[in-house]
């Protein structure tokens, strides 16, 4: 069997303990994705006599990812930050077609996972940049700014490690693999819970 088939079989059956034997086989599209860390916090804003508190990515930094392999996303977790408020997310080309991909997961324990979803665009801007707008309007502002650069937030590529109880020493893996051959990844991530 060739290396790609072996890696996929190990991924699907869990024989690898959630890690691919030689790392994931990356699709060319993977190089087009930019990855960021978001640490969500409630931020206070003073508006005249009122103080408003809004959730946003208080830390929002680009991370260096080679190809499609994010490796252990826990390594990006800033010290002292609760994993519940920590995500990595992707921005990619506006023509990235999420329908060509499927998500596959492999967890050593059901409660020890990597949550996935879509980043709420408004969290990427400061509330002070648009006090007078609601969340939908702020999201549209972020999406419009990305579209001007021919980019968009990538659906289903917001990942947050979720260490439930008893996860110490456990691993979780998640990846987005092409539907046609089920062999090439646009992204692949693991979480090693300590």
Short mmCIF file of N, CA and C in Angstrom, two decimals:
data_model
loop_
_atom_site.label_atom_id
_atom_site.label_comp_id
_atom_site.label_asym_id
_atom_site.label_seq_id
_atom_site.Cartn_x
_atom_site.Cartn_y
_atom_site.Cartn_z
N UNK A 1 0.84 -1.19 0.00
CA UNK A 1 0.00 0.00 0.00
C UNK A 1 0.88 1.24 0.00
N UNK A 2 0.40 2.27 -0.66
CA UNK A 2 1.23 3.46 -0.63
C UNK A 2 1.05 4.23 0.67
N UNK A 3 1.94 5.15 0.91
CA UNK A 3 2.00 5.91 2.17
C UNK A 3 0.72 6.67 2.47
N UNK A 4 0.08 7.23 1.45
CA UNK A 4 -1.13 8.02 1.64
C UNK A 4 -2.27 7.14 2.15
N UNK A 5 -2.44 5.97 1.53
CA UNK A 5 -3.52 5.06 1.95
C UNK A 5 -3.28 4.58 3.37
N UNK A 6 -2.05 4.24 3.69
CA UNK A 6 -1.72 3.80 5.04
C UNK A 6 -2.02 4.90 6.05
N UNK A 7 -1.62 6.14 5.75
CA UNK A 7 -1.85 7.26 6.67
C UNK A 7 -3.35 7.47 6.89
N UNK A 8 -4.14 7.39 5.81
CA UNK A 8 -5.58 7.58 5.95
C UNK A 8 -6.22 6.47 6.77
N UNK A 9 -5.78 5.23 6.53
CA UNK A 9 -6.33 4.11 7.30
C UNK A 9 -6.00 4.26 8.78
N UNK A 10 -4.78 4.66 9.08
CA UNK A 10 -4.41 4.89 10.48
C UNK A 10 -5.24 5.99 11.10
N UNK A 11 -5.47 7.04 10.34
CA UNK A 11 -6.27 8.17 10.85
C UNK A 11 -7.68 7.72 11.15
N UNK A 12 -8.29 6.97 10.22
CA UNK A 12 -9.68 6.58 10.37
C UNK A 12 -9.89 5.52 11.43
N UNK A 13 -8.95 4.62 11.62
CA UNK A 13 -9.15 3.53 12.57
C UNK A 13 -8.64 3.86 13.96
N UNK A 14 -7.85 4.91 14.08
CA UNK A 14 -7.34 5.29 15.39
C UNK A 14 -6.12 4.49 15.81
N UNK A 15 -5.58 3.64 14.93
CA UNK A 15 -4.41 2.84 15.29
C UNK A 15 -3.18 3.69 15.54
N UNK A 16 -3.20 4.90 15.05
CA UNK A 16 -2.03 5.76 15.21
C UNK A 16 -2.06 6.57 16.49
N UNK A 17 -3.11 6.41 17.28
CA UNK A 17 -3.23 7.22 18.50
C UNK A 17 -3.48 8.67 18.16
N UNK A 18 -4.14 8.95 17.09
CA UNK A 18 -4.57 10.24 16.54
C UNK A 18 -3.52 10.93 15.68
N UNK A 19 -2.32 10.46 15.62
CA UNK A 19 -1.32 11.12 14.78
C UNK A 19 -1.16 10.34 13.49
N UNK A 20 -1.00 11.05 12.39
CA UNK A 20 -0.73 10.39 11.12
C UNK A 20 0.72 9.92 11.13
N UNK A 21 0.96 8.76 10.54
CA UNK A 21 2.27 8.13 10.58
C UNK A 21 3.40 9.08 10.17
N UNK A 22 3.26 9.71 9.02
CA UNK A 22 4.31 10.60 8.53
C UNK A 22 3.82 12.03 8.38
N UNK A 23 2.78 12.37 9.07
CA UNK A 23 2.18 13.69 8.92
C UNK A 23 1.18 13.67 7.79
N UNK A 24 0.30 14.64 7.75
CA UNK A 24 -0.74 14.67 6.72
C UNK A 24 -0.18 15.00 5.35
N UNK A 25 -0.83 14.47 4.34
CA UNK A 25 -0.51 14.79 2.95
C UNK A 25 -1.30 16.04 2.60
N UNK A 26 -0.61 17.14 2.38
CA UNK A 26 -1.27 18.44 2.22
C UNK A 26 -1.69 18.71 0.79
N UNK A 27 -2.91 19.21 0.64
CA UNK A 27 -3.40 19.66 -0.66
C UNK A 27 -2.76 21.00 -0.99
N UNK A 28 -2.63 21.34 -2.27
CA UNK A 28 -2.04 22.64 -2.64
C UNK A 28 -2.79 23.82 -2.03
N UNK A 29 -4.11 23.68 -1.83
CA UNK A 29 -4.92 24.77 -1.26
C UNK A 29 -4.48 25.14 0.15
N UNK A 30 -3.83 24.22 0.85
CA UNK A 30 -3.41 24.47 2.23
C UNK A 30 -2.48 25.68 2.31
N UNK A 31 -1.66 25.87 1.30
CA UNK A 31 -0.70 26.99 1.31
C UNK A 31 -1.40 28.35 1.25
N UNK A 32 -2.66 28.35 0.85
CA UNK A 32 -3.39 29.60 0.69
C UNK A 32 -4.07 30.05 1.99
N UNK A 33 -4.01 29.21 3.03
CA UNK A 33 -4.68 29.54 4.28
C UNK A 33 -3.71 30.24 5.23
N UNK A 34 -4.22 31.28 5.90
CA UNK A 34 -3.48 31.97 6.95
C UNK A 34 -4.14 31.61 8.28
N UNK A 35 -3.34 31.30 9.28
CA UNK A 35 -3.87 30.86 10.57
C UNK A 35 -3.59 31.89 11.66
N UNK A 36 -4.57 32.05 12.54
CA UNK A 36 -4.50 33.04 13.61
C UNK A 36 -4.93 32.44 14.94
N UNK A 37 -4.43 33.00 16.02
CA UNK A 37 -4.87 32.67 17.37
C UNK A 37 -5.78 33.79 17.84
N UNK A 38 -6.92 33.39 18.41
CA UNK A 38 -7.83 34.34 19.05
C UNK A 38 -7.99 33.92 20.50
N UNK A 39 -7.76 34.85 21.41
CA UNK A 39 -8.11 34.65 22.81
C UNK A 39 -9.24 35.62 23.10
N UNK A 40 -10.41 35.04 23.32
CA UNK A 40 -11.60 35.85 23.54
C UNK A 40 -11.67 36.32 24.99
N UNK A 41 -11.90 37.61 25.14
CA UNK A 41 -12.03 38.20 26.47
C UNK A 41 -13.14 39.24 26.45
N UNK A 42 -13.70 39.46 27.62
CA UNK A 42 -14.66 40.55 27.78
C UNK A 42 -13.85 41.83 27.98
N UNK A 43 -14.01 42.78 27.08
CA UNK A 43 -13.25 44.02 27.12
C UNK A 43 -14.20 45.16 27.49
N UNK A 44 -13.77 45.99 28.45
CA UNK A 44 -14.60 47.12 28.88
C UNK A 44 -14.30 48.35 28.02
N UNK A 45 -15.37 49.03 27.62
CA UNK A 45 -15.25 50.26 26.86
C UNK A 45 -16.04 51.34 27.59
N UNK A 46 -15.38 52.47 27.80
CA UNK A 46 -16.02 53.62 28.45
C UNK A 46 -16.63 54.48 27.35
N UNK A 47 -17.92 54.75 27.49
CA UNK A 47 -18.64 55.58 26.51
C UNK A 47 -19.37 56.67 27.28
N UNK A 48 -18.69 57.78 27.44
CA UNK A 48 -19.29 58.85 28.23
C UNK A 48 -19.42 58.41 29.67
N UNK A 49 -20.64 58.41 30.19
CA UNK A 49 -20.87 58.00 31.58
C UNK A 49 -21.09 56.50 31.69
N UNK A 50 -21.21 55.81 30.56
CA UNK A 50 -21.50 54.38 30.58
C UNK A 50 -20.25 53.56 30.31
N UNK A 51 -20.23 52.36 30.86
CA UNK A 51 -19.20 51.39 30.53
C UNK A 51 -19.89 50.18 29.93
N UNK A 52 -19.43 49.77 28.75
CA UNK A 52 -19.99 48.58 28.10
C UNK A 52 -18.91 47.52 28.02
N UNK A 53 -19.32 46.28 28.17
CA UNK A 53 -18.40 45.16 28.09
C UNK A 53 -18.76 44.33 26.87
N UNK A 54 -17.79 44.06 26.03
CA UNK A 54 -18.01 43.28 24.81
C UNK A 54 -16.95 42.20 24.69
N UNK A 55 -17.37 41.01 24.22
CA UNK A 55 -16.42 39.95 23.92
C UNK A 55 -15.76 40.24 22.58
N UNK A 56 -14.47 40.01 22.51
CA UNK A 56 -13.75 40.16 21.25
C UNK A 56 -12.43 39.40 21.36
N UNK A 57 -11.73 39.28 20.25
CA UNK A 57 -10.41 38.66 20.27
C UNK A 57 -9.43 39.68 20.84
N UNK A 58 -9.24 39.63 22.15
CA UNK A 58 -8.32 40.56 22.80
C UNK A 58 -6.89 40.27 22.36
N UNK A 59 -6.60 39.01 22.09
CA UNK A 59 -5.34 38.61 21.45
C UNK A 59 -5.75 38.04 20.09
N UNK A 60 -5.19 38.58 19.04
CA UNK A 60 -5.51 38.14 17.68
C UNK A 60 -4.23 38.22 16.87
N UNK A 61 -3.50 37.10 16.82
CA UNK A 61 -2.17 37.10 16.20
C UNK A 61 -2.04 35.99 15.17
N UNK A 62 -1.34 36.30 14.10
CA UNK A 62 -1.07 35.29 13.08
C UNK A 62 -0.02 34.32 13.61
N UNK A 63 -0.20 33.04 13.26
CA UNK A 63 0.75 32.01 13.66
C UNK A 63 1.36 31.40 12.40
N UNK A 64 2.55 30.85 12.56
CA UNK A 64 3.28 30.27 11.44
C UNK A 64 2.90 28.80 11.31
N UNK A 65 2.24 28.46 10.21
CA UNK A 65 1.85 27.09 9.93
C UNK A 65 2.44 26.70 8.58
N UNK A 66 3.15 25.61 8.57
CA UNK A 66 3.75 25.12 7.33
C UNK A 66 2.79 24.12 6.68
N UNK A 67 2.42 24.35 5.46
CA UNK A 67 1.53 23.44 4.77
C UNK A 67 0.17 23.38 5.44
N UNK A 68 -0.30 22.18 5.73
CA UNK A 68 -1.63 22.00 6.32
C UNK A 68 -1.58 21.57 7.77
N UNK A 69 -0.39 21.29 8.30
CA UNK A 69 -0.26 20.68 9.62
C UNK A 69 -0.08 21.73 10.71
N UNK A 70 -1.14 21.93 11.51
CA UNK A 70 -1.04 22.86 12.62
C UNK A 70 -0.32 22.24 13.81
N UNK A 71 -0.14 20.91 13.79
CA UNK A 71 0.49 20.23 14.91
C UNK A 71 -0.39 20.31 16.14
N UNK A 72 0.23 20.35 17.30
CA UNK A 72 -0.48 20.42 18.58
C UNK A 72 -0.92 21.86 18.81
N UNK A 73 -2.22 22.13 18.67
CA UNK A 73 -2.71 23.51 18.83
C UNK A 73 -2.54 24.01 20.26
N UNK A 74 -2.38 23.11 21.21
CA UNK A 74 -2.19 23.54 22.60
C UNK A 74 -0.89 24.33 22.76
N UNK A 75 0.04 24.18 21.84
CA UNK A 75 1.30 24.93 21.94
C UNK A 75 1.09 26.42 21.70
N UNK A 76 -0.04 26.78 21.08
CA UNK A 76 -0.36 28.18 20.82
C UNK A 76 -1.12 28.83 21.98
N UNK A 77 -1.55 28.03 22.95
CA UNK A 77 -2.34 28.53 24.07
C UNK A 77 -1.46 29.39 24.98
N UNK A 78 -1.76 30.69 25.07
CA UNK A 78 -0.94 31.55 25.95
C UNK A 78 -1.05 31.09 27.41
N UNK A 79 0.03 31.26 28.12
CA UNK A 79 0.07 30.85 29.53
C UNK A 79 -1.01 31.58 30.32
N UNK A 80 -1.70 30.82 31.17
CA UNK A 80 -2.72 31.40 32.03
C UNK A 80 -4.08 31.59 31.37
N UNK A 81 -4.23 31.21 30.10
CA UNK A 81 -5.50 31.38 29.39
C UNK A 81 -6.30 30.08 29.47
N UNK A 82 -7.56 30.19 29.84
CA UNK A 82 -8.47 29.05 29.87
C UNK A 82 -8.73 28.59 28.43
N UNK A 83 -8.53 27.29 28.13
CA UNK A 83 -8.76 26.81 26.75
C UNK A 83 -10.16 27.09 26.23
N UNK A 84 -11.11 27.30 27.12
CA UNK A 84 -12.49 27.59 26.72
C UNK A 84 -12.58 28.88 25.89
N UNK A 85 -11.61 29.78 26.05
CA UNK A 85 -11.64 31.07 25.36
C UNK A 85 -10.54 31.21 24.30
N UNK A 86 -10.02 30.09 23.88
CA UNK A 86 -8.88 30.05 22.95
C UNK A 86 -9.29 29.34 21.68
N UNK A 87 -8.97 29.94 20.52
CA UNK A 87 -9.28 29.34 19.23
C UNK A 87 -8.12 29.59 18.27
N UNK A 88 -8.01 28.73 17.28
CA UNK A 88 -7.23 29.06 16.10
C UNK A 88 -8.24 29.09 14.95
N UNK A 89 -8.04 30.00 14.02
CA UNK A 89 -8.97 30.12 12.91
C UNK A 89 -8.20 30.46 11.65
N UNK A 90 -8.87 30.23 10.50
CA UNK A 90 -8.21 30.43 9.21
C UNK A 90 -8.90 31.49 8.38
N UNK A 91 -8.07 32.23 7.65
CA UNK A 91 -8.52 33.15 6.61
C UNK A 91 -7.90 32.63 5.31
N UNK A 92 -8.70 32.63 4.26
CA UNK A 92 -8.20 32.11 2.99
C UNK A 92 -8.76 32.88 1.81
N UNK A 93 -8.48 32.39 0.62
CA UNK A 93 -8.94 33.09 -0.59
C UNK A 93 -10.47 33.07 -0.68
N UNK A 94 -11.02 34.10 -1.27
CA UNK A 94 -12.46 34.25 -1.35
C UNK A 94 -13.11 33.11 -2.14
N UNK A 95 -12.34 32.47 -3.02
CA UNK A 95 -12.91 31.39 -3.83
C UNK A 95 -12.67 30.00 -3.22
N UNK A 96 -12.20 29.92 -1.97
CA UNK A 96 -12.01 28.63 -1.31
C UNK A 96 -13.38 27.97 -1.14
N UNK A 97 -13.56 26.77 -1.70
CA UNK A 97 -14.85 26.09 -1.69
C UNK A 97 -14.87 25.02 -0.60
N UNK A 98 -15.53 25.33 0.50
CA UNK A 98 -15.60 24.40 1.63
C UNK A 98 -16.37 23.13 1.29
N UNK A 99 -17.21 23.17 0.25
CA UNK A 99 -18.01 22.00 -0.13
C UNK A 99 -17.17 20.87 -0.73
N UNK A 100 -15.93 21.16 -1.07
CA UNK A 100 -15.05 20.13 -1.65
C UNK A 100 -14.33 19.31 -0.58
N UNK A 101 -14.61 19.62 0.70
CA UNK A 101 -13.87 19.02 1.80
C UNK A 101 -14.81 18.40 2.82
N UNK A 102 -14.30 17.45 3.58
CA UNK A 102 -15.07 16.90 4.70
C UNK A 102 -14.19 16.87 5.94
N UNK A 103 -14.85 17.01 7.08
CA UNK A 103 -14.16 16.99 8.36
C UNK A 103 -14.10 15.56 8.88
N UNK A 104 -12.94 15.16 9.36
CA UNK A 104 -12.79 13.87 10.02
C UNK A 104 -12.13 14.10 11.38
N UNK A 105 -12.61 13.37 12.37
CA UNK A 105 -12.10 13.51 13.73
C UNK A 105 -11.66 12.17 14.27
N UNK A 106 -10.75 12.20 15.22
CA UNK A 106 -10.27 11.00 15.89
C UNK A 106 -9.89 11.41 17.31
N UNK A 107 -10.67 10.96 18.30
CA UNK A 107 -10.44 11.33 19.69
C UNK A 107 -10.19 10.09 20.53
N UNK A 108 -9.24 10.17 21.43
CA UNK A 108 -8.97 9.03 22.31
C UNK A 108 -10.05 8.89 23.39
N UNK A 109 -10.78 9.95 23.67
CA UNK A 109 -11.89 9.91 24.62
C UNK A 109 -12.95 10.89 24.13
N UNK A 110 -14.23 10.51 24.25
CA UNK A 110 -15.32 11.33 23.71
C UNK A 110 -15.34 12.75 24.26
N UNK A 111 -14.95 12.94 25.50
CA UNK A 111 -15.02 14.27 26.12
C UNK A 111 -13.77 15.10 25.84
N UNK A 112 -12.79 14.53 25.18
CA UNK A 112 -11.52 15.22 24.90
C UNK A 112 -11.46 15.49 23.40
N UNK A 113 -11.86 16.67 22.99
CA UNK A 113 -12.04 16.94 21.56
C UNK A 113 -11.43 18.27 21.16
N UNK A 114 -11.48 18.52 19.87
CA UNK A 114 -11.21 19.84 19.32
C UNK A 114 -12.52 20.32 18.74
N UNK A 115 -13.09 21.34 19.35
CA UNK A 115 -14.35 21.89 18.85
C UNK A 115 -14.08 22.62 17.55
N UNK A 116 -15.03 22.60 16.66
CA UNK A 116 -14.90 23.37 15.43
C UNK A 116 -16.14 24.20 15.21
N UNK A 117 -15.99 25.23 14.44
CA UNK A 117 -17.10 26.10 14.13
C UNK A 117 -16.63 27.18 13.17
N UNK A 118 -17.39 28.25 13.11
CA UNK A 118 -17.02 29.37 12.26
C UNK A 118 -16.82 30.60 13.13
N UNK A 119 -15.74 31.29 12.91
CA UNK A 119 -15.44 32.49 13.68
C UNK A 119 -16.51 33.56 13.41
N UNK A 120 -16.98 34.17 14.48
CA UNK A 120 -17.90 35.29 14.33
C UNK A 120 -17.04 36.51 13.98
N UNK A 121 -17.22 37.01 12.78
CA UNK A 121 -16.33 38.03 12.23
C UNK A 121 -16.23 39.27 13.12
N UNK A 122 -17.30 39.65 13.79
CA UNK A 122 -17.27 40.87 14.59
C UNK A 122 -16.28 40.80 15.74
N UNK A 123 -15.92 39.60 16.17
CA UNK A 123 -14.95 39.46 17.26
C UNK A 123 -13.54 39.86 16.84
N UNK A 124 -13.32 40.02 15.54
CA UNK A 124 -12.00 40.36 15.03
C UNK A 124 -11.74 41.86 15.01
N UNK A 125 -12.73 42.65 15.40
CA UNK A 125 -12.51 44.09 15.44
C UNK A 125 -12.81 44.61 16.85
N UNK A 126 -12.28 45.75 17.14
CA UNK A 126 -12.54 46.39 18.43
C UNK A 126 -13.92 47.04 18.40
N UNK A 127 -14.64 46.87 19.47
CA UNK A 127 -15.96 47.48 19.59
C UNK A 127 -15.88 48.98 19.38
N UNK A 128 -14.79 49.59 19.83
CA UNK A 128 -14.63 51.05 19.71
C UNK A 128 -14.54 51.50 18.26
N UNK A 129 -14.25 50.57 17.32
CA UNK A 129 -14.18 50.95 15.91
C UNK A 129 -15.56 51.14 15.29
N UNK A 130 -16.61 50.69 16.00
CA UNK A 130 -17.97 50.83 15.47
C UNK A 130 -18.99 50.75 16.60
N UNK A 131 -18.89 51.70 17.53
CA UNK A 131 -19.81 51.74 18.67
C UNK A 131 -21.27 51.70 18.23
N UNK A 132 -21.56 52.40 17.15
CA UNK A 132 -22.94 52.59 16.74
C UNK A 132 -23.51 51.43 15.93
N UNK A 133 -22.73 50.37 15.72
CA UNK A 133 -23.17 49.24 14.90
C UNK A 133 -23.50 48.03 15.78
N UNK A 134 -24.43 47.19 15.30
CA UNK A 134 -24.69 45.94 16.00
C UNK A 134 -23.71 44.87 15.51
N UNK A 135 -23.77 43.68 16.11
CA UNK A 135 -22.81 42.63 15.76
C UNK A 135 -22.87 42.24 14.28
N UNK A 136 -24.08 42.19 13.72
CA UNK A 136 -24.22 41.83 12.30
C UNK A 136 -23.53 42.86 11.41
N UNK A 137 -23.71 44.12 11.72
CA UNK A 137 -23.08 45.18 10.93
C UNK A 137 -21.57 45.17 11.09
N UNK A 138 -21.09 44.91 12.31
CA UNK A 138 -19.65 44.83 12.53
C UNK A 138 -19.06 43.63 11.78
N UNK A 139 -19.78 42.50 11.80
CA UNK A 139 -19.32 41.33 11.04
C UNK A 139 -19.21 41.66 9.57
N UNK A 140 -20.21 42.38 9.05
CA UNK A 140 -20.19 42.76 7.64
C UNK A 140 -19.00 43.65 7.33
N UNK A 141 -18.65 44.54 8.25
CA UNK A 141 -17.50 45.41 8.06
C UNK A 141 -16.22 44.59 7.94
N UNK A 142 -16.05 43.58 8.80
CA UNK A 142 -14.87 42.72 8.75
C UNK A 142 -14.86 41.93 7.45
N UNK A 143 -16.00 41.35 7.09
CA UNK A 143 -16.08 40.55 5.86
C UNK A 143 -15.81 41.41 4.62
N UNK A 144 -16.31 42.62 4.63
CA UNK A 144 -16.06 43.54 3.49
C UNK A 144 -14.58 43.89 3.39
N UNK A 145 -13.94 44.12 4.54
CA UNK A 145 -12.50 44.44 4.54
C UNK A 145 -11.69 43.26 4.02
N UNK A 146 -12.08 42.04 4.40
CA UNK A 146 -11.39 40.85 3.88
C UNK A 146 -11.63 40.70 2.38
N UNK A 147 -12.88 40.92 1.94
CA UNK A 147 -13.22 40.77 0.53
C UNK A 147 -12.41 41.72 -0.35
N UNK A 148 -12.11 42.91 0.17
CA UNK A 148 -11.28 43.85 -0.60
C UNK A 148 -9.90 43.28 -0.86
N UNK A 149 -9.46 42.39 0.05
CA UNK A 149 -8.16 41.74 -0.13
C UNK A 149 -8.32 40.37 -0.78
N UNK A 150 -9.56 40.10 -1.29
CA UNK A 150 -9.90 38.82 -1.93
C UNK A 150 -9.74 37.66 -0.96
N UNK A 151 -10.16 37.88 0.30
CA UNK A 151 -10.09 36.86 1.35
C UNK A 151 -11.43 36.72 2.06
N UNK A 152 -11.54 35.65 2.84
CA UNK A 152 -12.72 35.43 3.67
C UNK A 152 -12.33 34.53 4.84
N UNK A 153 -13.18 34.54 5.87
CA UNK A 153 -13.03 33.58 6.96
C UNK A 153 -13.41 32.21 6.42
N UNK A 154 -12.63 31.20 6.75
CA UNK A 154 -12.89 29.85 6.24
C UNK A 154 -13.86 29.13 7.17
N UNK A 155 -14.98 28.71 6.63
CA UNK A 155 -16.01 28.01 7.39
C UNK A 155 -15.46 26.71 7.97
N UNK A 156 -15.87 26.40 9.18
CA UNK A 156 -15.48 25.17 9.89
C UNK A 156 -13.99 25.10 10.21
N UNK A 157 -13.27 26.20 10.08
CA UNK A 157 -11.85 26.19 10.42
C UNK A 157 -11.58 27.11 11.59
N UNK A 158 -12.51 27.12 12.55
CA UNK A 158 -12.24 27.73 13.85
C UNK A 158 -12.16 26.57 14.82
N UNK A 159 -11.00 26.36 15.40
CA UNK A 159 -10.75 25.19 16.22
C UNK A 159 -10.40 25.59 17.63
N UNK A 160 -11.04 24.93 18.59
CA UNK A 160 -10.76 25.19 20.00
C UNK A 160 -10.61 23.88 20.74
N UNK A 161 -9.47 23.65 21.39
CA UNK A 161 -9.31 22.41 22.15
C UNK A 161 -10.30 22.38 23.31
N UNK A 162 -10.90 21.25 23.53
CA UNK A 162 -11.90 21.13 24.59
C UNK A 162 -11.50 19.99 25.53
N UNK A 163 -10.72 20.30 26.57
CA UNK A 163 -10.32 19.26 27.51
C UNK A 163 -11.40 19.05 28.57
N UNK A 164 -12.25 18.06 28.36
CA UNK A 164 -13.24 17.72 29.37
C UNK A 164 -12.55 17.07 30.56
N UNK A 165 -13.32 16.55 31.49
CA UNK A 165 -12.72 15.94 32.68
C UNK A 165 -12.03 14.63 32.30
N UNK A 166 -10.90 14.39 32.93
CA UNK A 166 -10.16 13.15 32.70
C UNK A 166 -9.42 13.10 31.39
N UNK A 167 -9.05 14.25 30.83
CA UNK A 167 -8.38 14.28 29.53
C UNK A 167 -6.86 14.26 29.63
N UNK A 168 -6.32 14.33 30.84
CA UNK A 168 -4.87 14.37 30.98
C UNK A 168 -4.25 13.15 30.27
N UNK A 169 -3.25 13.43 29.42
CA UNK A 169 -2.56 12.38 28.69
C UNK A 169 -3.28 11.91 27.43
N UNK A 170 -4.45 12.45 27.16
CA UNK A 170 -5.22 12.05 25.97
C UNK A 170 -4.90 12.99 24.81
N UNK A 171 -5.26 12.53 23.59
CA UNK A 171 -5.06 13.32 22.39
C UNK A 171 -6.35 13.37 21.59
N UNK A 172 -6.47 14.39 20.80
CA UNK A 172 -7.56 14.51 19.84
C UNK A 172 -6.97 14.99 18.52
N UNK A 173 -7.60 14.59 17.43
CA UNK A 173 -7.15 15.05 16.11
C UNK A 173 -8.37 15.39 15.27
N UNK A 174 -8.19 16.35 14.40
CA UNK A 174 -9.25 16.75 13.48
C UNK A 174 -8.58 17.24 12.20
N UNK A 175 -9.22 16.97 11.08
CA UNK A 175 -8.66 17.42 9.81
C UNK A 175 -9.75 17.62 8.78
N UNK A 176 -9.43 18.39 7.77
CA UNK A 176 -10.34 18.61 6.65
C UNK A 176 -9.68 18.01 5.42
N UNK A 177 -10.29 16.94 4.93
CA UNK A 177 -9.71 16.16 3.84
C UNK A 177 -10.58 16.32 2.59
N UNK A 178 -9.95 16.21 1.42
CA UNK A 178 -10.71 16.38 0.18
C UNK A 178 -11.71 15.23 0.01
N UNK A 179 -12.91 15.55 -0.46
CA UNK A 179 -13.97 14.54 -0.61
C UNK A 179 -13.70 13.59 -1.77
N UNK A 180 -12.99 14.06 -2.78
CA UNK A 180 -12.81 13.25 -4.00
C UNK A 180 -11.92 12.04 -3.75
N UNK A 181 -10.75 12.25 -3.18
CA UNK A 181 -9.81 11.13 -2.99
C UNK A 181 -9.68 10.73 -1.52
N UNK A 182 -10.16 11.56 -0.63
CA UNK A 182 -10.04 11.37 0.83
C UNK A 182 -8.58 11.09 1.20
N UNK A 183 -7.68 11.90 0.64
CA UNK A 183 -6.26 11.66 0.91
C UNK A 183 -5.46 12.94 1.19
N UNK A 184 -5.95 14.08 0.73
CA UNK A 184 -5.19 15.32 0.90
C UNK A 184 -5.93 16.26 1.83
N UNK A 185 -5.16 16.90 2.72
CA UNK A 185 -5.74 17.75 3.74
C UNK A 185 -5.56 19.23 3.41
N UNK A 186 -6.61 20.01 3.68
CA UNK A 186 -6.45 21.46 3.62
C UNK A 186 -5.92 21.94 4.97
N UNK A 187 -6.28 21.21 6.05
CA UNK A 187 -5.70 21.47 7.37
C UNK A 187 -5.86 20.23 8.25
N UNK A 188 -4.96 20.13 9.21
CA UNK A 188 -4.96 19.01 10.16
C UNK A 188 -4.41 19.54 11.48
N UNK A 189 -5.07 19.19 12.58
CA UNK A 189 -4.64 19.68 13.90
C UNK A 189 -4.80 18.59 14.95
N UNK A 190 -3.98 18.69 15.97
CA UNK A 190 -4.08 17.80 17.11
C UNK A 190 -4.15 18.64 18.39
N UNK A 191 -4.62 18.04 19.46
CA UNK A 191 -4.56 18.64 20.78
C UNK A 191 -4.03 17.57 21.73
N UNK A 192 -2.95 17.86 22.43
CA UNK A 192 -2.36 16.95 23.41
C UNK A 192 -2.69 17.54 24.78
N UNK A 193 -3.59 16.88 25.51
CA UNK A 193 -4.04 17.41 26.78
C UNK A 193 -3.12 16.98 27.90
N UNK A 194 -2.71 17.97 28.73
CA UNK A 194 -1.78 17.69 29.83
C UNK A 194 -2.50 17.75 31.16
#
